[in-house]
């Protein structure tokens, strides 16, 4: 489905409606507003694809705005990671903005509100204020400081800014309505004192604006026309509008907040705060651990930007929060890698095969297609010799007729090579099979044009020549959580559902063409799945991550249970 063919989502309908009602297309402007308090995750990808997708659809600028109003949690490292991830996903922002760029303007507007009698300094403790909030059905109580004079408010607020007060001593509140049915309208806090250095403004400020006060005004400063956020902000819209009402100039674009559903992914958590716990407690090896649902984790796992964008497009935009099965994301990456990943042979659980009638010391190089469904992908040469590895699971001494792999007396074709027949096998003292002796049909070489080369046998196995194989570390991943929705249990913390077997490290034996593989190169290990080169690789040792298996084995296991 092409971008222009799919039906419009409800946010696009809102925009179309606005355009019909005379809003100028040239004035459309969007933003993606992450707080730099962690790495972006797959949930953010939905918001990125939505906002940047609208930019592309309407040929409108999209800003990348860092919502950096809480110095206690924000860091430059996160800013850098977020920029890298958005770029990697394939999007270009118009300008890079920071809410902290607007601290002075926000402060000036706060002074204006004080002078208008619409903001005041409250000197109660947070407990006292909380006690006055009321409930959704009972009105709140007005603060004893609510009617301070403008001069007193100005003096105290300037004192807050000048660093005269410790944290928690005073806050600036908007003077709205303690009886409002919307609790957020009951004199919300606009500023608090925080004696913390900020990653950009350093110690210039020791008062910091709250999210609600900052977000809409930042949208207005940037002249964002449609400010799209997730549903938890629906109740905040009234406050967003109230704050805008105080400063908006009727000749300018007045931003419009609209909400869409958060996207949750099964078997994981999508919340920076929770992901941070996994990092801090060492459950994973950092934000870009391939088990993490972060953009950088998925990237390291071998996901492509196309797969992530395809996922976001497929699930679309919704009005209700819901849980998306991770198998849908896996389907997307499998689908894309199937088109673009070169095929190679690797054996991950080796069993030695000796071709008894193959000359000792001889080797030959066989041509192998890189992608059977894409001739332009070309071909490579793979070495064949007397001693090979196949997968343990591909051999049984005896098996029924449905076992199309190798069994004693049976034949299989070695991919791109010869037909072999298992003659005998050797076992160790415990009865484990450690070697299979085979004969090969000397005229059956694939592509050689002989009658035997065209002979059909039921099974085709992947293999590697032992002498030529390169050893690599291979990291096999499983779900990070055993529960579908680990953070929705009332009586249990999500950390209780960590899958203890989410990572298995093994040694794999790869065909030698892989020796020059570069970090992030992606391959299909034939019959096994998709794998990519991990940044931990060195010139001595390659490290591969399994991105995803060829089929949805998880769904099968679940059905069996
Ligand atoms: P987190 O709880 O992970 O920190 P957040 O919403 O606080 O999430 P922000 O950095 O504020 O994170 O989010 C930037 C944008 O991405 C916001 O517009 C937010 O609504 C959107 N977003 C965040 N998580 C999701 C999600 N799971 N699905 C869709 N959009 C999301
Ligand atoms: Mg947030």
XYZ file of C-alpha atoms and ligand atoms in Angstrom:
593
model
C 0.000 0.000 0.000
C 1.483 3.359 -0.920
C 1.310 6.373 1.397
C -1.263 8.152 -0.763
C -3.516 5.094 -1.156
C -4.141 4.283 2.451
C -7.187 5.782 4.105
C -6.695 8.834 6.281
C -6.327 8.400 10.011
C -8.480 10.465 12.345
C -5.766 13.082 12.897
C -5.411 13.577 9.159
C -9.174 13.997 8.989
C -8.884 16.769 11.577
C -6.196 18.478 9.506
C -8.204 18.061 6.291
C -11.177 19.613 8.050
C -9.055 22.568 9.187
C -7.809 23.069 5.634
C -11.374 22.974 4.351
C -12.282 25.623 6.896
C -9.631 27.959 5.556
C -6.483 27.060 7.470
C -3.558 27.739 5.125
C -1.661 24.646 4.087
C 1.586 26.641 4.209
C 1.012 27.252 7.916
C 0.935 23.573 8.807
C 3.779 22.718 11.131
C 4.474 19.759 13.412
C 6.952 18.698 16.057
C 8.225 15.550 17.722
C 8.847 16.497 21.384
C 10.876 13.914 23.337
C 12.087 14.538 26.850
C 15.816 13.676 26.876
C 15.522 11.450 29.938
C 16.191 8.150 28.184
C 16.494 6.476 24.827
C 13.641 6.372 22.343
C 11.603 3.178 22.214
C 9.270 1.517 19.748
C 6.338 3.515 21.154
C 8.115 6.725 20.201
C 8.570 5.336 16.714
C 4.798 5.630 16.285
C 4.880 9.268 17.260
C 7.918 9.955 15.059
C 6.361 8.253 12.050
C 3.107 10.089 12.686
C 4.591 13.575 12.969
C 7.257 13.242 10.299
C 4.786 11.368 8.108
C 2.427 14.352 8.321
C 5.330 16.611 7.429
C 5.955 14.593 4.286
C 2.282 14.304 3.374
C 1.645 18.041 3.674
C 5.127 19.210 2.764
C 5.291 20.920 6.150
C 8.247 21.453 8.494
C 8.632 19.209 11.524
C 10.757 20.335 14.447
C 12.656 18.066 16.765
C 11.992 19.669 20.116
C 13.609 18.501 23.288
C 11.261 18.943 26.187
C 14.048 19.579 28.629
C 12.473 21.131 31.699
C 13.598 18.644 34.333
C 17.365 18.872 34.842
C 17.263 16.111 37.457
C 16.616 13.480 34.809
C 17.926 14.851 31.543
C 21.314 14.401 29.940
C 23.230 15.298 26.803
C 23.824 11.589 26.157
C 20.081 11.178 25.677
C 19.860 14.186 23.358
C 22.579 12.685 21.155
C 20.966 9.254 21.150
C 17.552 10.664 20.233
C 18.995 12.606 17.282
C 20.852 9.530 16.070
C 17.716 7.405 16.277
C 15.427 9.835 14.463
C 17.993 10.217 11.688
C 18.512 6.496 11.452
C 14.769 6.023 11.067
C 15.156 8.160 7.977
C 13.595 11.466 8.990
C 14.893 14.991 8.661
C 13.756 17.625 11.115
C 13.377 21.220 10.102
C 15.037 22.766 13.171
C 16.386 21.381 16.392
C 14.700 23.132 19.299
C 14.838 22.988 23.052
C 12.213 24.045 25.518
C 15.182 25.421 27.478
C 15.722 27.931 24.642
C 12.453 29.485 25.786
C 13.193 29.778 29.500
C 13.573 33.557 29.267
C 10.407 34.014 27.208
C 8.465 31.743 29.562
C 9.769 33.706 32.518
C 8.742 36.997 30.899
C 5.274 35.630 30.256
C 5.061 34.416 33.848
C 5.842 37.963 35.040
C 3.106 39.172 32.696
C 0.642 36.706 34.207
C 1.551 37.842 37.719
C 0.954 41.450 36.702
C -2.406 40.460 35.223
C -3.335 38.844 38.540
C -3.329 35.396 36.967
C -0.417 33.835 38.785
C 0.743 33.893 42.396
C 3.485 32.572 44.601
C 2.315 29.900 47.000
C 4.456 29.280 50.079
C 2.762 26.192 51.421
C 4.360 22.778 51.580
C 3.512 20.312 48.838
C 1.541 18.290 51.414
C -0.589 21.287 52.309
C -1.272 21.985 48.664
C -2.134 18.356 48.002
C -4.605 18.406 50.894
C -6.392 21.369 49.286
C -6.704 19.802 45.847
C -10.119 18.279 46.565
C -11.418 15.313 44.607
C -13.050 15.057 41.197
C -16.412 15.507 42.906
C -15.427 17.952 45.656
C -13.990 21.371 44.953
C -10.529 22.302 46.184
C -9.695 24.878 48.821
C -8.048 28.168 47.964
C -4.542 28.722 49.243
C -4.128 31.354 51.973
C -1.505 32.941 49.670
C -3.818 33.136 46.676
C -4.549 36.807 47.121
C -1.064 38.147 47.571
C -0.521 41.524 45.942
C 1.101 41.775 42.543
C 4.149 43.431 44.081
C 4.578 40.779 46.700
C 4.268 38.074 44.022
C 6.777 39.823 41.784
C 9.260 40.197 44.582
C 8.973 36.567 45.677
C 9.093 35.191 42.138
C 12.165 37.271 41.337
C 13.664 36.002 44.581
C 12.968 32.432 43.483
C 14.759 33.110 40.225
C 17.658 34.783 41.993
C 18.276 31.683 44.093
C 17.205 33.185 47.415
C 15.054 30.214 48.373
C 15.635 26.563 48.891
C 13.731 23.917 46.958
C 10.104 23.530 48.002
C 9.875 26.882 49.790
C 7.768 28.604 47.135
C 6.146 27.725 43.836
C 4.449 29.857 41.216
C 0.872 28.808 40.521
C -1.596 29.865 37.869
C -4.690 31.440 39.400
C -7.466 29.635 37.595
C -10.272 27.915 39.486
C -10.065 25.745 42.603
C -13.630 24.599 41.922
C -13.068 23.439 38.372
C -14.351 19.949 37.629
C -11.025 19.386 35.908
C -8.548 18.966 38.762
C -5.707 20.101 36.506
C -7.312 23.540 36.392
C -7.138 23.956 40.175
C -4.304 26.441 40.247
C -1.627 24.283 38.609
C 2.026 24.836 39.416
C 3.940 26.743 36.743
C 7.386 26.933 38.348
C 9.345 25.189 41.052
C 12.757 25.884 42.518
C 15.380 23.300 41.588
C 18.993 23.927 42.486
C 20.263 21.677 39.766
C 22.485 22.319 36.794
C 20.787 21.838 33.447
C 22.536 20.031 30.580
C 22.215 23.124 28.405
C 21.561 26.166 30.553
C 23.921 24.994 33.254
C 23.301 27.066 36.415
C 21.653 30.018 34.665
C 18.344 29.023 36.167
C 17.285 27.598 39.466
C 13.577 27.767 38.716
C 12.226 25.440 36.081
C 8.871 25.603 34.263
C 6.443 22.693 34.515
C 5.457 20.612 31.479
C 1.970 22.100 31.110
C 3.219 25.658 31.229
C 6.022 24.892 28.804
C 4.541 22.671 26.186
C 1.795 24.785 24.654
C 3.815 27.987 24.846
C 6.728 26.235 23.104
C 4.333 25.047 20.386
C 3.154 28.634 20.050
C 6.681 30.053 19.863
C 7.477 27.550 17.111
C 4.107 28.155 15.479
C 3.263 24.476 15.518
C -0.225 24.147 14.055
C -1.106 20.674 15.304
C 0.438 19.470 18.522
C -0.131 15.736 18.679
C 0.337 13.943 21.944
C -0.762 10.741 23.639
C -4.081 10.231 25.387
C -2.874 10.820 28.924
C -2.779 14.509 27.984
C -6.432 14.676 26.969
C -7.404 16.195 30.318
C -4.517 18.643 30.007
C -5.960 20.140 26.833
C -8.130 22.592 28.769
C -5.053 23.868 30.594
C -3.022 23.929 27.373
C -5.729 26.190 25.940
C -5.916 28.362 29.033
C -2.177 29.018 28.996
C -2.336 29.854 25.296
C -5.254 32.222 25.855
C -3.038 34.331 28.113
C -0.397 35.056 25.492
C -1.755 34.344 22.026
C -1.694 37.066 19.381
C -4.640 36.701 17.045
C -2.481 37.272 13.954
C -0.465 34.199 14.710
C -1.176 30.507 14.460
C -2.803 29.137 17.561
C -1.591 25.571 18.135
C -4.176 22.854 18.519
C -3.543 19.881 20.790
C -5.012 16.551 19.732
C -4.479 13.167 21.322
C -3.882 9.671 20.018
C -3.373 6.312 21.719
C -0.136 5.092 23.143
C 1.201 1.954 21.537
C 2.286 -0.829 23.822
C 4.199 -3.845 22.646
C 3.704 -7.318 24.093
C 6.395 -9.039 26.188
C 8.157 -5.792 26.944
C 7.761 -2.397 28.607
C 7.674 0.869 26.696
C 8.452 3.521 29.224
C 11.806 5.219 29.534
C 11.559 5.147 33.295
C 11.095 1.382 33.347
C 13.719 0.785 30.688
C 16.124 2.839 32.790
C 15.585 0.396 35.657
C 16.566 -2.497 33.400
C 19.748 -0.631 32.473
C 20.606 0.517 35.993
C 20.011 -2.875 37.548
C 22.123 -4.592 34.923
C 19.316 -6.797 33.608
C 20.477 -5.773 30.135
C 23.804 -4.458 28.878
C 22.778 -0.873 28.273
C 20.077 1.004 26.400
C 21.075 -0.530 23.088
C 21.068 -4.110 24.316
C 19.471 -6.082 21.456
C 16.736 -7.295 23.810
C 15.569 -3.755 24.519
C 12.537 -2.322 22.696
C 14.535 0.862 22.147
C 15.224 2.084 18.615
C 18.942 1.638 19.244
C 18.393 -1.855 20.680
C 16.333 -2.866 17.677
C 18.968 -1.415 15.398
C 21.676 -3.411 17.115
C 19.474 -6.482 16.950
C 19.442 -6.118 13.148
C 16.152 -4.334 12.537
C 15.999 -2.028 9.557
C 14.436 1.444 9.564
C 12.085 0.154 6.856
C 10.839 -2.594 9.170
C 10.162 -0.166 12.014
C 8.429 2.324 9.752
C 6.456 -0.534 8.212
C 5.391 -1.581 11.688
C 4.270 1.931 12.626
C 2.329 2.255 9.367
C 0.669 -1.102 9.776
C -0.560 -0.506 13.301
C -1.550 3.045 12.341
C -2.977 5.586 14.734
C -5.684 4.696 17.218
C -7.989 6.446 19.650
C -7.715 3.810 22.397
C -4.633 2.429 24.083
C -3.889 -1.141 23.166
C -1.301 -3.877 23.165
C 0.351 -4.859 19.896
C 1.797 -8.332 19.638
C 5.551 -8.262 19.160
C 5.187 -10.912 16.456
C 3.838 -8.170 14.213
C 7.098 -6.279 14.568
C 9.020 -9.484 13.905
C 6.922 -10.125 10.826
C 7.931 -6.707 9.479
C 11.635 -7.281 9.861
C 11.453 -10.786 8.449
C 9.552 -9.457 5.484
C 12.087 -6.735 4.774
C 15.199 -8.819 5.394
C 13.798 -11.539 3.165
C 14.039 -9.022 0.335
C 17.408 -7.493 1.113
C 19.548 -9.811 3.232
C 22.146 -11.936 1.415
C 21.941 -15.671 2.072
C 24.896 -17.402 3.652
C 25.544 -20.730 5.330
C 26.363 -21.096 9.001
C 26.125 -24.037 11.341
C 25.213 -23.249 14.929
C 25.040 -26.696 16.499
C 27.668 -28.674 14.609
C 27.868 -32.358 13.785
C 30.890 -33.555 11.834
C 30.318 -35.228 8.493
C 33.131 -37.052 6.695
C 32.703 -37.709 2.977
C 34.541 -41.009 2.785
C 34.925 -41.130 -0.996
C 36.038 -37.501 -1.334
C 39.793 -37.184 -1.932
C 41.879 -36.287 1.110
C 43.260 -32.743 1.035
C 41.122 -31.650 -1.900
C 38.874 -28.586 -1.915
C 36.624 -27.036 -4.488
C 34.774 -23.765 -4.555
C 31.106 -23.924 -5.384
C 29.034 -21.063 -6.690
C 26.213 -19.964 -4.402
C 23.536 -17.389 -5.172
C 23.312 -14.530 -2.692
C 19.567 -14.217 -3.005
C 17.608 -16.737 -5.042
C 14.719 -14.298 -5.492
C 16.943 -11.424 -6.612
C 19.365 -12.173 -9.455
C 20.972 -8.745 -9.074
C 22.301 -9.786 -5.657
C 24.923 -11.870 -7.491
C 26.740 -14.895 -6.184
C 29.777 -15.946 -4.165
C 31.977 -19.014 -3.880
C 31.833 -21.410 -0.934
C 34.475 -24.053 -0.237
C 33.696 -27.764 -0.130
C 36.013 -30.392 1.329
C 36.087 -33.856 2.842
C 35.063 -32.775 6.340
C 31.978 -30.706 6.912
C 29.651 -29.565 9.627
C 25.909 -29.923 9.444
C 23.402 -29.152 12.204
C 22.972 -31.875 14.800
C 19.229 -31.696 14.342
C 19.648 -32.550 10.664
C 20.778 -36.118 11.290
C 19.072 -39.103 12.884
C 20.131 -42.711 12.747
C 16.594 -43.729 12.096
C 13.539 -41.676 11.317
C 10.157 -42.007 9.676
C 9.388 -40.971 6.114
C 8.462 -37.441 7.109
C 12.005 -36.690 8.223
C 13.443 -35.105 5.080
C 16.848 -34.585 6.535
C 19.723 -37.030 6.774
C 19.291 -40.560 8.161
C 21.330 -43.718 7.790
C 20.886 -45.073 4.271
C 19.160 -41.860 3.176
C 20.210 -39.086 0.845
C 20.090 -35.307 1.009
C 21.496 -32.530 -1.119
C 24.032 -30.237 0.431
C 22.959 -26.729 -0.550
C 24.858 -25.535 -3.634
C 26.819 -28.832 -3.586
C 26.489 -32.567 -3.878
C 24.050 -35.273 -2.907
C 25.365 -37.285 0.003
C 24.237 -40.552 1.558
C 24.735 -41.406 5.233
C 26.493 -44.738 5.558
C 27.398 -45.000 9.243
C 27.918 -42.941 12.359
C 30.207 -42.873 15.390
C 29.139 -42.290 18.989
C 30.946 -41.244 22.121
C 30.897 -43.213 25.377
C 27.566 -41.613 26.335
C 25.914 -42.632 23.121
C 25.951 -39.159 21.541
C 26.499 -39.125 17.806
C 29.769 -37.354 17.111
C 30.406 -38.086 13.462
C 28.532 -39.266 10.391
C 30.293 -40.998 7.540
C 28.776 -40.308 4.167
C 29.455 -41.058 0.529
C 28.748 -38.516 -2.168
C 27.422 -38.821 -5.678
C 30.403 -37.517 -7.638
C 28.336 -36.290 -10.579
C 25.565 -34.559 -8.612
C 27.150 -31.136 -8.168
C 24.497 -28.366 -8.272
C 24.485 -26.401 -11.479
C 26.909 -28.724 -13.251
C 24.318 -29.649 -15.862
C 24.652 -33.420 -15.526
C 21.644 -35.649 -15.195
C 22.681 -36.382 -11.611
C 22.903 -32.697 -10.784
C 19.200 -32.454 -11.570
C 18.316 -35.509 -9.540
C 15.746 -34.617 -6.911
C 16.124 -35.720 -3.311
C 13.731 -34.658 -0.602
C 15.974 -32.698 1.722
C 18.487 -29.892 1.263
C 20.810 -29.069 4.149
C 23.106 -26.146 4.842
C 26.658 -26.970 5.805
C 30.156 -25.525 6.107
C 33.578 -26.926 5.338
C 35.304 -27.441 8.685
C 38.722 -26.444 7.458
C 37.459 -23.179 5.984
C 34.820 -22.258 8.532
C 35.257 -19.190 10.674
C 34.234 -19.330 14.275
C 32.024 -16.576 15.559
C 30.195 -15.777 18.731
C 26.477 -15.951 18.113
C 23.991 -14.383 20.494
C 20.536 -15.874 20.483
C 17.798 -13.785 22.047
C 14.444 -14.614 23.445
C 11.686 -12.410 24.856
C 12.928 -10.242 27.706
C 9.731 -10.876 29.679
C 7.801 -14.094 30.103
C 4.532 -12.227 30.528
C 2.670 -10.626 27.657
C 2.006 -7.452 29.581
C 4.504 -7.373 32.455
C 3.684 -3.883 33.715
C -0.060 -4.230 34.016
C -0.211 -6.457 37.090
C -1.577 -4.712 40.146
C 0.208 -6.837 42.728
C 3.463 -7.550 40.901
C 6.322 -5.446 39.700
C 7.245 -5.891 36.037
C 10.759 -6.937 37.099
C 9.283 -10.168 38.444
C 8.559 -11.312 34.902
C 12.088 -11.100 33.513
C 12.878 -14.125 31.373
C 16.073 -15.616 32.855
C 16.904 -17.223 29.493
C 16.625 -14.205 27.240
C 20.209 -14.539 26.027
C 22.129 -17.635 24.978
C 25.664 -17.316 23.664
C 27.023 -20.022 21.404
C 29.824 -20.531 18.902
C 28.806 -20.692 15.268
C 30.750 -21.916 12.243
C 30.352 -19.672 9.239
C 31.272 -19.893 5.620
C 34.456 -17.883 5.009
C 32.796 -15.210 2.823
C 31.642 -13.678 6.106
C 35.111 -12.832 7.300
C 34.878 -9.260 6.004
C 31.391 -8.633 7.331
C 30.997 -5.199 8.861
C 29.132 -4.072 11.951
C 25.379 -3.904 11.200
C 25.665 -6.072 8.060
C 22.636 -8.317 7.960
C 22.388 -11.839 6.568
C 20.054 -14.741 6.305
C 21.760 -17.790 7.733
C 19.967 -20.263 5.522
C 17.327 -22.354 7.247
C 18.105 -20.620 10.579
C 17.048 -17.002 10.536
C 18.340 -13.474 10.143
C 21.547 -12.390 11.842
C 23.580 -9.214 11.965
C 27.072 -8.219 12.987
C 27.272 -6.752 16.490
C 29.534 -3.773 17.328
C 31.333 -5.995 19.860
C 33.001 -7.691 16.879
C 36.758 -7.327 16.520
C 39.233 -8.285 13.829
C 39.873 -11.506 15.771
C 36.310 -12.451 16.437
C 33.005 -11.678 14.798
C 29.932 -11.438 16.972
C 26.497 -12.009 15.465
C 23.065 -11.272 16.886
C 20.074 -13.279 15.862
C 17.538 -10.715 14.727
C 14.657 -13.118 14.252
C 14.047 -16.700 13.184
C 12.708 -17.554 9.762
C 9.313 -18.457 11.127
C 7.293 -17.417 14.115
C 8.499 -20.207 16.394
C 7.196 -18.448 19.517
C 3.596 -18.604 18.299
C 4.052 -22.324 17.677
C 5.451 -22.973 21.141
C 2.566 -21.056 22.680
C 0.033 -23.148 20.785
C 1.590 -26.362 22.017
C 1.382 -25.313 25.674
P 8.045 7.527 28.494
O 7.034 7.162 29.521
O 8.603 6.358 27.804
O 9.092 8.459 28.992
P 6.869 9.816 27.362
O 5.551 9.990 26.697
O 7.071 10.448 28.681
O 7.202 8.284 27.394
P 8.268 11.648 25.732
O 9.720 11.774 25.526
O 7.573 12.704 26.484
O 8.028 10.248 26.417
O 7.532 11.366 24.353
C 7.731 12.060 23.156
C 6.504 11.844 22.299
O 6.329 10.454 22.015
C 5.258 12.320 22.996
O 4.460 13.026 22.074
C 4.600 11.045 23.438
O 3.230 11.220 23.530
C 5.027 10.047 22.350
N 5.041 8.686 22.873
C 5.721 8.225 23.946
N 5.461 6.930 24.172
C 4.599 6.532 23.215
C 3.939 5.298 22.905
N 4.130 4.200 23.643
N 3.127 5.267 21.830
C 2.925 6.365 21.082
N 3.515 7.548 21.316
C 4.330 7.656 22.370
Mg 7.461 12.244 29.437
